[in-house]
Amino acid sequence: MSQKERKRRSRDDDDGGSRREDRASKRSRTIQSTPSLDRNLDYLIPLFTCAKASTDLDSDSEDIYKYYKKEIPSAGEYRTKFRIWSQLVSTFTFNSKDPRTLVMIFGSSLNGLARKGSDLDISIYCPSFNNQLNLLSTLRKWLRVNWAEGSVRDVLLIPAKVPILKFTNVSHSGERTEVDISCNDPTGIPWAANYGINDAKDMTLSSFTLLLMLIHYLQIGVSPPVLPVVQDIGPSYYRDKLSVVDIFNLPYKTEPDVNFTSSNSMNCFDFTRDVGSIRTGKRLDSRQCQEWARHSRGIPRQWEAYVLMEEPFNRSNSARSTVNREKFDSILVALKEGHRLLVRENASLAKFLSSN
């Protein structure tokens, strides 16, 4: 080998080493947590792990509270989730160079209703990307380049109406956390999962739709109503700033001696026509929703699905994926069985959750 050739190879090796060091440096910038994040988590995590309740609960409420307390994730699990979120913030802002970018946690990991082992839901808002699928595809590449080798596994990009990037984060200790990322959309239910009706991509019900159905039932399905129509109670009930003391000392509580009874209005719900609406606290007619969709340049055919639940912010059908009759029949079976257990037999929460 000539001296010239040896010099060229040596120069190439140096360049390759520099590139590897640059990639390693970039990874380290992304995955390291910061002291300020740890200080904030020390204050924030107790809000999620401290389960307080009234001392005069009825038996059903006591069962719900015990189940909730048993299923609360540990402080370590919450800390892992928030660090993953911090890593995603660093990855996206570093690579996108768009100061308007927002990377937000939503769902159970933020509202305090997460269970042990539940996934982490992330929504990304980045105006510089017009195509959601392109944004998530690009993020997938960034994760492979910027994150430590082996920390991102089982990556799956689902090209649905609202695309989702799913992956499993594996920590140095081997702890696994499932992450679901959606984008430009700022807006685990055991019972439904047991019946196989909690998966929108499988033409059944999303967790969001199930929660809308529950809220709607508590608005008009029981007497007296458990929940109000939020839009009707006025801005005086809202405050921009709450202290920790305020959170644990709410100015109201459920009276355990109130006898709630099931209302006929929900027993007569007509799935061929009725639309559940928590925005109005009423049942709407699907023809009205179709007409509104036409005038607002929406998709009228979404109101031809088997289950019709109005999304309260954009007024679309949150259950538009329920277009398969066999899947719809399985939803009806689950609802009827749940009604039998809870209303007719007054079964315990544990029996209800383990049914099927």
GROMACS .gro file of N, CA and C in nm, residues 12 16 33 65 67 79 92 175 225 233 244-245 266 303 310 332 355:
model
   51
   12ASP      N    1  -0.999   0.910   0.626
   12ASP     CA    2  -1.136   0.858   0.624
   12ASP      C    3  -1.175   0.804   0.761
   16GLY      N    4  -1.476   0.929   0.993
   16GLY     CA    5  -1.581   0.838   1.040
   16GLY      C    6  -1.593   0.843   1.191
   33SER      N    7  -3.156   1.357   3.139
   33SER     CA    8  -3.251   1.444   3.207
   33SER      C    9  -3.176   1.561   3.268
   65TYR      N   10  -6.286   0.339   4.471
   65TYR     CA   11  -6.169   0.403   4.532
   65TYR      C   12  -6.058   0.301   4.560
   67TYR      N   13  -6.008   0.015   4.408
   67TYR     CA   14  -5.951  -0.029   4.280
   67TYR      C   15  -5.856   0.077   4.226
   79ARG      N   16  -4.218   0.905   3.688
   79ARG     CA   17  -4.092   0.974   3.657
   79ARG      C   18  -4.038   0.927   3.521
   92PHE      N   19  -3.754   1.660   1.922
   92PHE     CA   20  -3.832   1.729   1.819
   92PHE      C   21  -3.787   1.873   1.801
  175GLU      N   22  -3.696  -0.147   3.209
  175GLU     CA   23  -3.837  -0.109   3.222
  175GLU      C   24  -3.893  -0.069   3.086
  225PRO      N   25  -7.943   1.392   3.769
  225PRO     CA   26  -7.820   1.386   3.690
  225PRO      C   27  -7.696   1.396   3.779
  233ILE      N   28  -7.296   2.594   3.274
  233ILE     CA   29  -7.281   2.635   3.413
  233ILE      C   30  -7.204   2.765   3.430
  244VAL      N   31  -5.225   2.334   4.522
  244VAL     CA   32  -5.240   2.194   4.561
  244VAL      C   33  -5.349   2.180   4.666
  245VAL      N   34  -5.357   2.276   4.759
  245VAL     CA   35  -5.460   2.272   4.863
  245VAL      C   36  -5.599   2.277   4.801
  266MET      N   37  -8.205   0.664   2.844
  266MET     CA   38  -8.092   0.592   2.785
  266MET      C   39  -8.131   0.450   2.747
  303TRP      N   40  -7.185   0.999   0.984
  303TRP     CA   41  -7.305   0.983   1.066
  303TRP      C   42  -7.389   0.864   1.023
  310GLU      N   43  -7.118   1.249   1.945
  310GLU     CA   44  -7.065   1.377   1.899
  310GLU      C   45  -6.938   1.413   1.975
  332LEU      N   46  -7.303  -0.417   2.142
  332LEU     CA   47  -7.435  -0.428   2.205
  332LEU      C   48  -7.436  -0.537   2.312
  355SER      N   49  -6.584  -0.951   3.400
  355SER     CA   50  -6.685  -1.023   3.321
  355SER      C   51  -6.631  -1.057   3.184
   0.00000   0.00000   0.00000
